[in-house]
XYZ file of N, CA, C and O in Angstrom:
680
model
N -119.230 -129.198 -1.841
C -118.028 -130.003 -1.682
C -117.075 -130.042 -3.372
O -118.351 -129.366 -4.255
N -116.245 -129.147 -3.188
C -115.497 -129.155 -4.270
C -115.341 -130.183 -4.649
O -115.260 -131.373 -4.862
N -114.716 -130.390 -5.981
C -114.888 -131.494 -7.082
C -113.493 -131.852 -6.983
O -112.139 -130.473 -6.106
N -112.705 -133.193 -7.213
C -111.464 -133.327 -6.581
C -110.156 -132.666 -7.313
O -109.432 -132.670 -6.307
N -110.765 -132.147 -8.377
C -109.711 -131.258 -9.098
C -109.067 -130.324 -8.038
O -107.955 -129.831 -7.749
N -110.398 -129.633 -7.233
C -110.357 -128.281 -7.275
C -109.785 -128.949 -5.404
O -108.825 -127.722 -5.030
N -109.526 -129.752 -5.458
C -109.257 -130.127 -3.574
C -107.879 -130.126 -3.588
O -107.384 -130.458 -3.305
N -107.460 -130.639 -5.123
C -105.934 -131.300 -5.206
C -105.540 -129.976 -5.147
O -104.853 -130.019 -4.738
N -105.708 -129.028 -6.102
C -104.972 -128.337 -6.151
C -104.833 -127.536 -4.868
O -103.774 -126.590 -4.933
N -105.566 -127.097 -3.823
C -106.427 -126.170 -2.727
C -104.817 -127.251 -2.039
O -104.072 -126.679 -1.209
N -104.735 -128.148 -2.120
C -103.680 -129.064 -0.849
C -102.843 -129.120 -1.443
O -101.486 -128.789 -0.943
N -102.214 -128.845 -2.525
C -100.895 -128.710 -3.481
C -100.369 -127.197 -3.129
O -99.011 -127.213 -2.844
N -101.187 -125.708 -2.667
C -100.578 -124.650 -2.467
C -100.042 -125.078 -1.016
O -99.220 -124.409 -0.357
N -100.838 -125.578 -0.015
C -101.199 -125.792 1.373
C -99.743 -126.562 1.655
O -98.673 -126.123 2.386
N -99.237 -127.608 0.741
C -98.086 -128.151 0.784
C -96.803 -127.594 0.277
O -96.027 -127.911 1.248
N -97.147 -126.826 -0.342
C -96.105 -125.967 -1.009
C -95.437 -124.492 0.044
O -94.335 -124.454 0.545
N -96.463 -124.364 0.889
C -96.797 -123.743 1.927
C -95.533 -124.520 3.083
O -95.053 -123.922 3.850
N -96.772 -125.241 3.604
C -96.550 -126.040 4.734
C -96.435 -125.330 5.767
O -95.617 -125.222 6.756
N -97.815 -124.497 5.976
C -97.472 -123.909 7.776
C -98.171 -124.972 8.893
O -98.295 -125.943 8.593
N -97.339 -124.658 9.753
C -97.478 -124.572 11.185
C -99.169 -124.833 11.671
O -99.352 -125.717 12.391
N -99.536 -124.111 11.120
C -100.973 -123.663 11.809
C -101.700 -123.113 10.228
O -101.264 -121.848 9.906
N -103.079 -123.651 10.255
C -103.099 -123.323 9.200
C -104.977 -122.973 9.318
O -105.966 -123.485 9.716
N -105.319 -121.744 9.524
C -106.237 -121.091 9.659
C -107.548 -121.037 8.571
O -107.296 -120.806 7.349
N -108.678 -120.990 8.355
C -109.609 -121.608 7.211
C -110.640 -121.312 7.181
O -111.242 -120.880 8.654
N -111.339 -120.445 6.128
C -112.801 -119.842 6.384
C -113.227 -120.729 5.445
O -112.763 -121.316 4.357
N -115.060 -120.745 5.636
C -115.799 -121.051 4.254
C -115.212 -122.869 4.394
O -115.189 -123.358 3.213
N -114.992 -123.569 5.466
C -114.095 -124.839 4.928
C -115.875 -125.802 5.515
O -115.588 -126.970 4.757
N -116.617 -125.222 5.643
C -118.294 -126.203 5.565
C -118.212 -127.331 6.820
O -117.399 -127.126 7.976
N -118.562 -127.700 6.892
C -118.519 -128.483 8.144
C -118.017 -129.737 8.542
O -116.352 -129.951 7.622
N -117.752 -130.269 10.001
C -116.461 -130.953 10.227
C -115.886 -132.251 9.940
O -114.508 -132.364 9.166
N -117.079 -132.917 8.421
C -116.564 -133.888 7.789
C -115.787 -133.316 6.744
O -114.528 -133.824 6.273
N -115.651 -131.995 6.324
C -114.847 -131.630 5.113
C -113.429 -131.107 5.740
O -112.658 -131.370 5.458
N -113.247 -130.871 6.983
C -111.885 -130.515 7.524
C -111.814 -131.767 7.618
O -110.026 -131.256 7.396
N -111.896 -132.452 8.379
C -111.400 -133.926 8.900
C -110.831 -134.551 7.168
O -109.492 -135.399 7.272
N -112.003 -134.529 6.476
C -111.377 -135.003 5.302
C -110.022 -134.446 4.571
O -109.218 -134.573 4.147
N -110.261 -132.854 4.593
C -109.249 -132.109 3.887
C -107.225 -132.567 4.955
O -106.377 -132.908 4.196
N -107.597 -132.609 5.990
C -106.957 -132.830 7.082
C -106.108 -134.435 6.596
O -105.124 -134.726 6.807
N -107.586 -135.676 6.470
C -107.003 -136.809 5.715
C -106.407 -136.841 4.865
O -105.282 -137.234 4.518
N -106.806 -136.209 3.844
C -105.923 -136.140 2.317
C -104.323 -135.731 2.348
O -103.606 -135.952 2.174
N -104.251 -134.479 3.827
C -102.954 -134.030 3.372
C -102.073 -134.890 4.112
O -101.208 -135.404 3.806
N -102.439 -135.720 5.140
C -101.844 -136.470 6.160
C -100.894 -137.815 4.959
O -100.290 -137.936 4.715
N -102.034 -137.973 3.887
C -101.766 -139.264 3.127
C -100.759 -139.025 2.028
O -100.078 -139.564 1.509
N -100.844 -137.051 1.962
C -99.612 -136.573 1.354
C -98.639 -136.474 2.141
O -97.557 -135.086 1.373
N -98.656 -136.337 3.130
C -97.155 -136.155 3.777
C -97.005 -135.131 4.518
O -95.715 -134.544 5.354
N -98.468 -134.246 4.645
C -98.572 -133.238 6.102
C -99.847 -133.154 6.769
O -100.571 -133.316 6.494
N -98.758 -133.544 7.929
C -99.800 -134.484 8.975
C -100.264 -132.810 9.802
O -99.447 -132.659 10.468
N -101.496 -132.549 10.837
C -101.903 -132.120 11.666
C -102.783 -132.426 12.482
O -103.743 -133.147 12.212
N -101.724 -133.064 14.016
C -102.731 -133.491 14.534
C -103.620 -133.001 15.318
O -104.637 -133.081 15.939
N -103.786 -131.632 15.124
C -104.911 -130.629 16.107
C -105.667 -129.786 15.192
O -105.201 -129.476 13.928
N -107.536 -130.140 15.514
C -108.398 -129.948 14.631
C -108.417 -128.452 15.402
O -109.666 -129.748 16.419
N -109.121 -127.792 14.853
C -110.883 -126.934 15.125
C -111.406 -126.479 14.349
O -111.375 -125.893 12.889
N -112.924 -126.834 14.464
C -113.931 -126.079 13.667
C -115.111 -125.553 14.519
O -114.699 -125.799 15.665
N -115.032 -124.389 13.982
C -116.725 -123.340 14.282
C -117.172 -123.246 13.926
O -117.115 -122.930 12.736
N -118.489 -123.440 13.842
C -120.453 -123.286 13.893
C -120.456 -122.111 13.841
O -120.958 -121.832 15.322
N -120.651 -121.095 13.260
C -121.499 -119.915 14.212
C -122.616 -119.762 13.304
O -123.703 -121.212 13.420
N -123.501 -118.527 13.132
C -124.742 -118.366 12.968
C -125.312 -118.844 11.032
O -126.173 -119.213 10.830
N -123.810 -118.997 10.367
C -124.066 -119.400 9.010
C -123.992 -121.061 8.962
O -122.601 -121.480 9.671
N -125.311 -121.468 8.216
C -125.075 -122.589 8.494
C -123.987 -123.580 7.627
O -123.796 -124.448 7.888
N -123.432 -122.711 6.497
C -122.755 -123.493 5.216
C -121.416 -123.053 5.815
O -120.176 -123.666 5.399
N -120.981 -121.881 6.270
C -119.615 -121.379 6.166
C -118.886 -121.633 7.959
O -119.167 -120.434 8.334
N -117.882 -122.286 7.900
C -117.577 -122.115 8.945
C -115.864 -121.846 9.197
O -115.507 -122.252 7.725
N -115.859 -121.551 10.231
C -114.071 -121.488 10.237
C -113.611 -122.674 10.828
O -114.002 -123.322 11.408
N -112.706 -123.085 10.157
C -111.609 -124.382 10.986
C -110.053 -124.014 10.868
O -109.644 -122.313 10.156
N -109.452 -124.856 11.393
C -108.054 -125.010 11.861
C -107.043 -126.314 11.854
O -108.129 -126.960 12.847
N -106.210 -126.001 11.651
C -105.247 -127.509 11.718
C -104.224 -127.062 11.822
O -103.479 -125.586 11.513
N -103.481 -127.652 13.070
C -101.971 -127.127 13.585
C -101.175 -128.583 13.792
O -101.569 -129.449 14.213
N -100.439 -128.342 13.820
C -99.245 -128.802 14.081
C -98.347 -128.761 15.594
O -97.743 -129.113 16.224
N -99.357 -127.349 15.958
C -98.909 -127.077 17.182
C -100.081 -126.886 18.144
O -101.449 -126.566 17.834
N -100.518 -127.670 19.029
C -101.007 -127.800 19.705
C -101.365 -126.453 20.526
O -100.988 -126.084 21.444
N -102.916 -126.288 20.605
C -103.646 -124.681 20.850
C -103.574 -124.764 22.618
O -104.037 -125.807 23.104
N -103.791 -123.886 23.599
C -103.511 -123.996 25.048
C -104.847 -123.673 24.866
O -105.137 -123.923 26.313
N -105.458 -123.299 24.422
C -106.858 -122.766 24.400
C -107.768 -122.151 23.309
O -106.721 -122.107 22.758
N -109.403 -122.507 23.594
C -109.959 -121.952 22.216
C -111.221 -121.525 22.984
O -111.781 -122.420 23.629
N -111.327 -120.495 22.189
C -112.897 -119.920 22.693
C -113.192 -119.557 21.427
O -112.583 -119.639 19.951
N -114.151 -119.782 21.150
C -115.069 -119.596 20.050
C -116.413 -118.993 20.576
O -117.388 -119.142 21.111
N -116.143 -117.144 20.024
C -116.590 -116.706 20.125
C -118.280 -116.458 19.159
O -118.085 -115.562 17.791
N -119.304 -117.251 19.267
C -120.462 -116.675 18.826
C -121.682 -115.986 19.040
O -122.481 -115.795 18.617
N -121.225 -115.151 19.850
C -121.996 -114.433 20.523
C -122.144 -112.784 20.350
O -122.671 -111.398 20.425
N -121.258 -112.513 19.212
C -120.697 -111.468 19.095
C -122.052 -110.759 17.974
O -122.425 -111.401 16.747
N -121.861 -109.107 18.186
C -123.381 -109.062 17.035
C -123.153 -107.311 16.932
O -122.062 -106.575 17.642
N -123.600 -106.649 16.002
C -123.740 -104.973 15.655
C -124.920 -104.568 15.496
O -125.573 -105.239 15.056
N -125.031 -103.337 15.526
C -126.831 -102.790 15.140
C -126.193 -102.246 13.653
O -124.773 -102.010 13.515
N -126.929 -102.667 12.833
C -127.271 -102.529 11.257
C -128.277 -101.848 11.078
O -129.775 -102.381 11.053
N -128.119 -100.556 10.593
C -129.693 -99.474 10.397
C -130.475 -100.148 11.309
O -129.720 -99.781 12.918
N -131.340 -100.189 11.375
C -132.424 -100.624 13.095
C -133.010 -101.582 13.596
O -133.624 -102.375 14.162
N -131.558 -102.690 13.040
C -131.573 -104.118 13.986
C -130.317 -104.414 14.229
O -129.147 -103.944 14.395
N -130.479 -104.835 15.500
C -129.006 -105.720 15.320
C -128.972 -107.338 15.213
O -129.777 -108.129 15.454
N -127.538 -107.430 14.762
C -127.425 -108.946 13.869
C -126.322 -109.476 14.259
O -125.201 -108.908 14.985
N -126.449 -110.771 14.280
C -124.816 -111.274 14.643
C -123.483 -111.533 13.771
O -123.959 -111.470 12.109
N -122.294 -111.544 14.085
C -121.720 -111.803 13.490
C -121.757 -113.527 12.926
O -121.890 -114.150 13.571
N -122.220 -113.393 11.645
C -122.594 -114.987 11.121
C -121.729 -116.045 11.313
O -122.068 -116.996 11.485
N -120.431 -115.404 11.526
C -119.478 -116.655 11.048
C -118.833 -116.501 12.611
O -118.087 -117.191 12.457
N -119.027 -115.576 13.516
C -118.184 -115.453 14.347
C -116.835 -115.573 14.404
O -116.078 -114.917 13.326
N -116.059 -115.127 15.694
C -114.547 -115.621 15.392
C -113.872 -116.592 16.268
O -114.874 -116.730 17.232
N -113.250 -116.836 16.041
C -112.395 -118.239 16.622
C -111.416 -117.838 17.519
O -110.129 -116.759 16.609
N -110.820 -118.114 18.532
C -109.855 -117.268 19.227
C -108.700 -118.385 19.749
O -109.785 -119.588 19.818
N -107.077 -118.751 19.615
C -106.958 -119.560 20.215
C -105.853 -119.384 20.734
O -104.843 -118.303 20.530
N -105.001 -119.597 21.614
C -104.102 -119.306 22.385
C -102.563 -120.413 21.963
O -103.301 -121.683 22.463
N -101.697 -119.809 21.747
C -101.028 -120.882 21.300
C -99.684 -120.520 22.383
O -99.269 -119.022 22.648
N -98.523 -120.963 22.767
C -97.389 -120.853 23.559
C -95.875 -121.152 23.062
O -95.751 -121.896 22.015
N -95.235 -120.220 23.044
C -93.594 -120.778 22.649
C -92.547 -120.917 23.889
O -92.507 -120.382 24.635
N -92.960 -122.364 24.106
C -91.604 -122.817 26.010
C -90.993 -122.294 25.910
O -90.432 -121.681 26.813
N -89.980 -121.974 24.809
C -88.812 -121.467 24.592
C -88.446 -120.306 25.435
O -87.283 -120.039 25.853
N -89.200 -119.471 24.702
C -88.807 -118.152 25.170
C -90.037 -117.270 26.049
O -90.431 -116.214 26.341
N -90.849 -118.147 26.526
C -91.569 -118.033 27.422
C -92.872 -117.188 26.989
O -92.944 -115.977 27.464
N -93.572 -116.976 25.688
C -94.450 -115.908 25.313
C -95.514 -116.702 24.994
O -95.623 -117.821 24.649
N -96.471 -115.822 25.187
C -98.096 -116.513 24.554
C -98.450 -115.828 23.460
O -98.298 -114.436 24.000
N -99.325 -116.400 22.348
C -99.693 -115.220 21.597
C -101.252 -116.023 21.455
O -101.346 -117.415 21.553
N -101.653 -115.533 20.793
C -103.403 -115.227 20.433
C -103.316 -115.292 19.147
O -102.963 -114.351 18.583
N -104.451 -116.091 18.497
C -104.417 -115.548 16.795
C -106.440 -116.045 16.815
O -106.664 -116.722 17.640
N -106.909 -115.012 16.127
C -107.804 -114.260 15.738
C -108.300 -114.877 14.299
O -107.833 -114.057 13.902
N -109.527 -115.604 14.318
C -109.729 -116.050 13.159
C -111.400 -115.445 12.633
O -112.064 -116.058 12.744
N -111.255 -114.651 11.260
C -112.198 -114.456 11.439
C -113.149 -114.169 9.875
O -112.169 -114.795 8.573
N -114.167 -113.770 9.568
C -114.515 -114.367 8.117
C -115.891 -113.075 7.918
O -117.139 -113.902 8.610
N -115.667 -111.760 7.435
C -116.747 -110.991 7.174
C -117.230 -111.538 6.060
O -117.369 -112.303 5.327
N -118.329 -110.440 6.228
C -119.473 -110.680 4.764
C -119.018 -110.741 3.702
O -118.073 -109.865 3.141
N -119.757 -110.901 2.495
C -119.231 -111.302 1.458
C -119.801 -109.190 0.907
O -120.649 -109.218 1.314
N -119.317 -109.700 -0.092
C -119.550 -108.448 -0.993
C -121.040 -108.363 -1.561
O -121.937 -107.499 -1.468
N -122.053 -109.066 -1.591
C -123.001 -109.488 -1.894
C -124.550 -108.756 -1.249
O -123.903 -109.450 -0.066
N -125.385 -108.140 -1.573
C -125.848 -107.992 -0.986
C -127.964 -107.844 -1.722
O -127.195 -107.522 -2.791
N -128.504 -107.691 -0.938
C -129.814 -107.242 -1.222
C -130.328 -106.333 -0.817
O -131.722 -105.525 -0.771
N -129.662 -105.423 -0.068
C -129.908 -104.493 0.704
C -129.249 -102.911 0.085
O -128.238 -102.479 -0.298
N -130.334 -102.531 -0.817
C -129.884 -101.111 -1.834
C -129.295 -100.035 -0.945
O -128.281 -99.414 -1.488
N -129.474 -99.881 0.053
C -128.847 -98.863 1.060
C -127.168 -98.990 1.208
O -126.758 -97.948 2.128
N -127.191 -100.247 1.306
C -126.097 -101.080 1.573
C -124.812 -101.509 0.707
O -125.004 -102.783 0.421
N -124.786 -100.880 -0.866
C -124.096 -101.413 -1.765
C -122.959 -101.914 -1.685
O -121.765 -101.678 -0.558
N -122.670 -103.273 -1.606
C -121.961 -104.302 -1.550
C -121.622 -104.424 -0.028
O -120.372 -104.705 0.158
N -122.316 -104.667 0.473
C -122.711 -104.617 2.170
C -121.133 -104.215 2.966
O -120.630 -104.818 3.987
N -120.647 -103.155 2.390
C -119.743 -101.933 2.572
C -119.745 -101.755 4.466
O -119.099 -102.251 5.450
N -120.920 -101.191 5.009
C -121.111 -100.730 5.962
C -121.371 -101.742 7.198
O -120.693 -102.148 8.550
N -121.794 -103.180 6.284
C -122.095 -104.377 6.906
C -120.463 -105.010 8.019
O -120.532 -105.263 8.812
N -120.048 -105.393 6.492
C -118.583 -105.645 6.903
C -117.631 -104.849 8.409
O -117.633 -105.227 9.142
N -117.872 -103.521 8.161
C -117.409 -102.265 9.118
C -118.117 -102.673 9.854
O -117.307 -103.211 10.933
N -119.594 -103.198 10.153
C -119.723 -102.808 12.068
C -119.806 -104.581 12.145
O -119.156 -104.613 13.489
N -119.773 -105.398 11.229
C -118.721 -107.099 12.039
C -117.097 -106.866 12.488
O -117.164 -107.023 13.392
N -116.658 -105.997 11.777
C -115.105 -105.713 12.236
C -115.223 -104.586 13.454
O -114.327 -105.215 14.171
N -115.830 -104.461 13.663
C -116.124 -103.793 14.593
C -115.883 -104.348 15.695
O -115.622 -103.828 17.011
N -117.129 -105.257 15.712
C -117.639 -105.606 16.817
C -116.442 -107.157 17.348
O -115.929 -106.709 18.241
N -115.974 -107.026 16.054
C -114.836 -108.320 16.174
C -113.522 -107.467 16.606
O -113.146 -107.912 17.858
N -113.433 -106.080 16.437
C -111.799 -105.478 17.043
C -112.215 -104.892 18.397
O -111.673 -105.021 19.568
N -113.754 -104.856 19.231
C -114.016 -104.753 20.287
C -113.756 -106.117 21.223
O -113.216 -105.490 22.450
N -114.205 -106.763 20.806
C -113.671 -108.059 21.312
C -112.478 -108.657 21.511
O -111.913 -109.225 22.197
N -111.896 -108.081 20.219
C -110.333 -108.311 20.389
C -109.529 -107.664 21.569
O -108.460 -107.800 21.959
N -109.747 -106.180 21.806
C -109.110 -105.730 22.627
C -109.320 -105.870 23.985
O -108.846 -106.369 24.618
N -110.654 -106.312 24.014
C -110.916 -107.097 25.184
C -109.688 -108.482 25.824
O -109.918 -108.238 26.664
N -109.928 -108.978 25.157
C -109.287 -110.123 24.848
C -107.497 -110.115 25.034
O -106.868 -111.007 24.963
N -106.968 -109.104 24.369
C -105.588 -108.668 24.221
C -105.208 -107.932 25.078
O -105.036 -107.546 25.932
N -105.214 -106.149 24.701
C -105.074 -105.013 24.985
C -105.809 -104.944 26.270
O -104.861 -104.770 27.245
N -107.029 -105.051 27.362
C -107.411 -105.391 28.035
C -107.561 -106.308 29.302
O -107.212 -105.792 30.241
N -106.677 -107.050 28.765
C -105.914 -108.701 29.415
C -104.718 -108.758 29.382
O -103.748 -109.241 29.354
N -103.677 -107.539 29.033
C -102.072 -107.460 28.913
C -101.839 -107.875 28.169
O -100.946 -108.195 28.433
N -102.173 -108.851 26.692
C -101.717 -109.492 26.223
C -101.148 -108.700 24.818
O -101.391 -108.227 24.470
N -99.767 -109.103 24.812
C -98.667 -107.888 23.647
C -99.043 -108.907 22.178
O -98.498 -108.392 21.329
N -98.914 -109.471 22.010
C -99.173 -110.679 20.842
C -99.835 -111.412 20.507
O -100.575 -112.486 21.325
N -100.571 -110.868 19.391
C -101.848 -111.352 18.148
C -101.254 -111.611 17.264
O -101.108 -110.190 16.394
N -102.153 -111.865 16.326
C -102.553 -111.887 15.024
C -104.396 -112.145 14.965
O -104.476 -113.047 15.563
N -104.515 -111.406 13.567
C -105.946 -111.395 13.536
C -105.550 -111.904 11.905
O -104.694 -111.195 11.078
N -106.373 -112.886 11.233
C -106.178 -113.076 10.173
C -107.656 -113.953 9.788
O -108.745 -113.956 10.207
N -107.533 -114.197 8.405
C -109.084 -114.535 7.666
C -109.291 -113.718 6.376
O -108.289 -113.484 5.688
N -110.880 -114.088 6.321
C -111.119 -113.357 4.895
C -112.128 -112.208 5.112
O -113.064 -112.419 5.843
N -111.370 -111.162 5.043
C -111.976 -109.996 5.041
C -112.861 -109.240 4.325
O -113.988 -108.214 4.392
N -112.768 -110.227 2.587
C -113.887 -109.737 1.625
C -113.511 -108.334 1.253
O -114.821 -107.689 1.355
N -112.677 -107.759 1.219
C -112.329 -106.088 1.016
C -111.014 -106.194 0.522
O -109.961 -106.910 1.113
N -110.353 -104.878 0.501
C -109.365 -104.404 0.090
C -108.338 -104.226 1.438
O -108.941 -103.747 1.855
N -107.083 -103.796 1.043
C -106.147 -103.392 2.309
C -106.584 -101.880 2.602
O -106.608 -101.764 3.707
N -107.144 -100.900 1.670
C -107.426 -99.441 2.359
C -108.865 -99.931 2.643
O -109.094 -98.472 3.307
N -109.750 -100.619 3.247
C -110.848 -100.535 3.252
C -111.478 -100.247 4.594
O -110.432 -100.316 5.409
N -112.488 -99.402 5.159
C -112.851 -99.360 5.902
C -113.409 -100.430 7.320
O -112.551 -100.218 8.356
N -113.433 -102.372 6.582
C -113.498 -102.585 7.553
C -112.240 -103.134 7.881
O -111.729 -103.878 8.833
N -110.867 -103.145 7.083
C -109.979 -103.515 7.112
C -109.088 -102.668 8.035
O -108.012 -103.138 8.999
């Protein structure tokens, strides 16, 4: 849990941007997401739709607050990748939501990811660069299945990639 002063700062930034859809990483358990939602509503920014996803990581979860109703929600907790001599899960999974624009009759997908941090105990993979790349590849392959292979033209991939724009994982 964050101290109230930090939570207030986060809410101020969210209120300044006032997004219709807010994708979150490292949100913690559902009560923390509901607390953020409730606090924002008390301050004038209401999100009627909430999605929370728990992956293999017991502490760092994905979440979404939205003023637009998702047409579908898919929680991809089955993603895995080869890492040296092991097969590992994408610990935080990947959240997929489908939204629609009824005016233009267009559907689009939002994929929310949170890749591994740079912290590592594996000396063979400094800064966990290889691990993030493998996680990103597993997510990318699923995105391809759910978009290109399904003839979906409109999609967004967003989240915390724990890397810089020119990185291999991005």
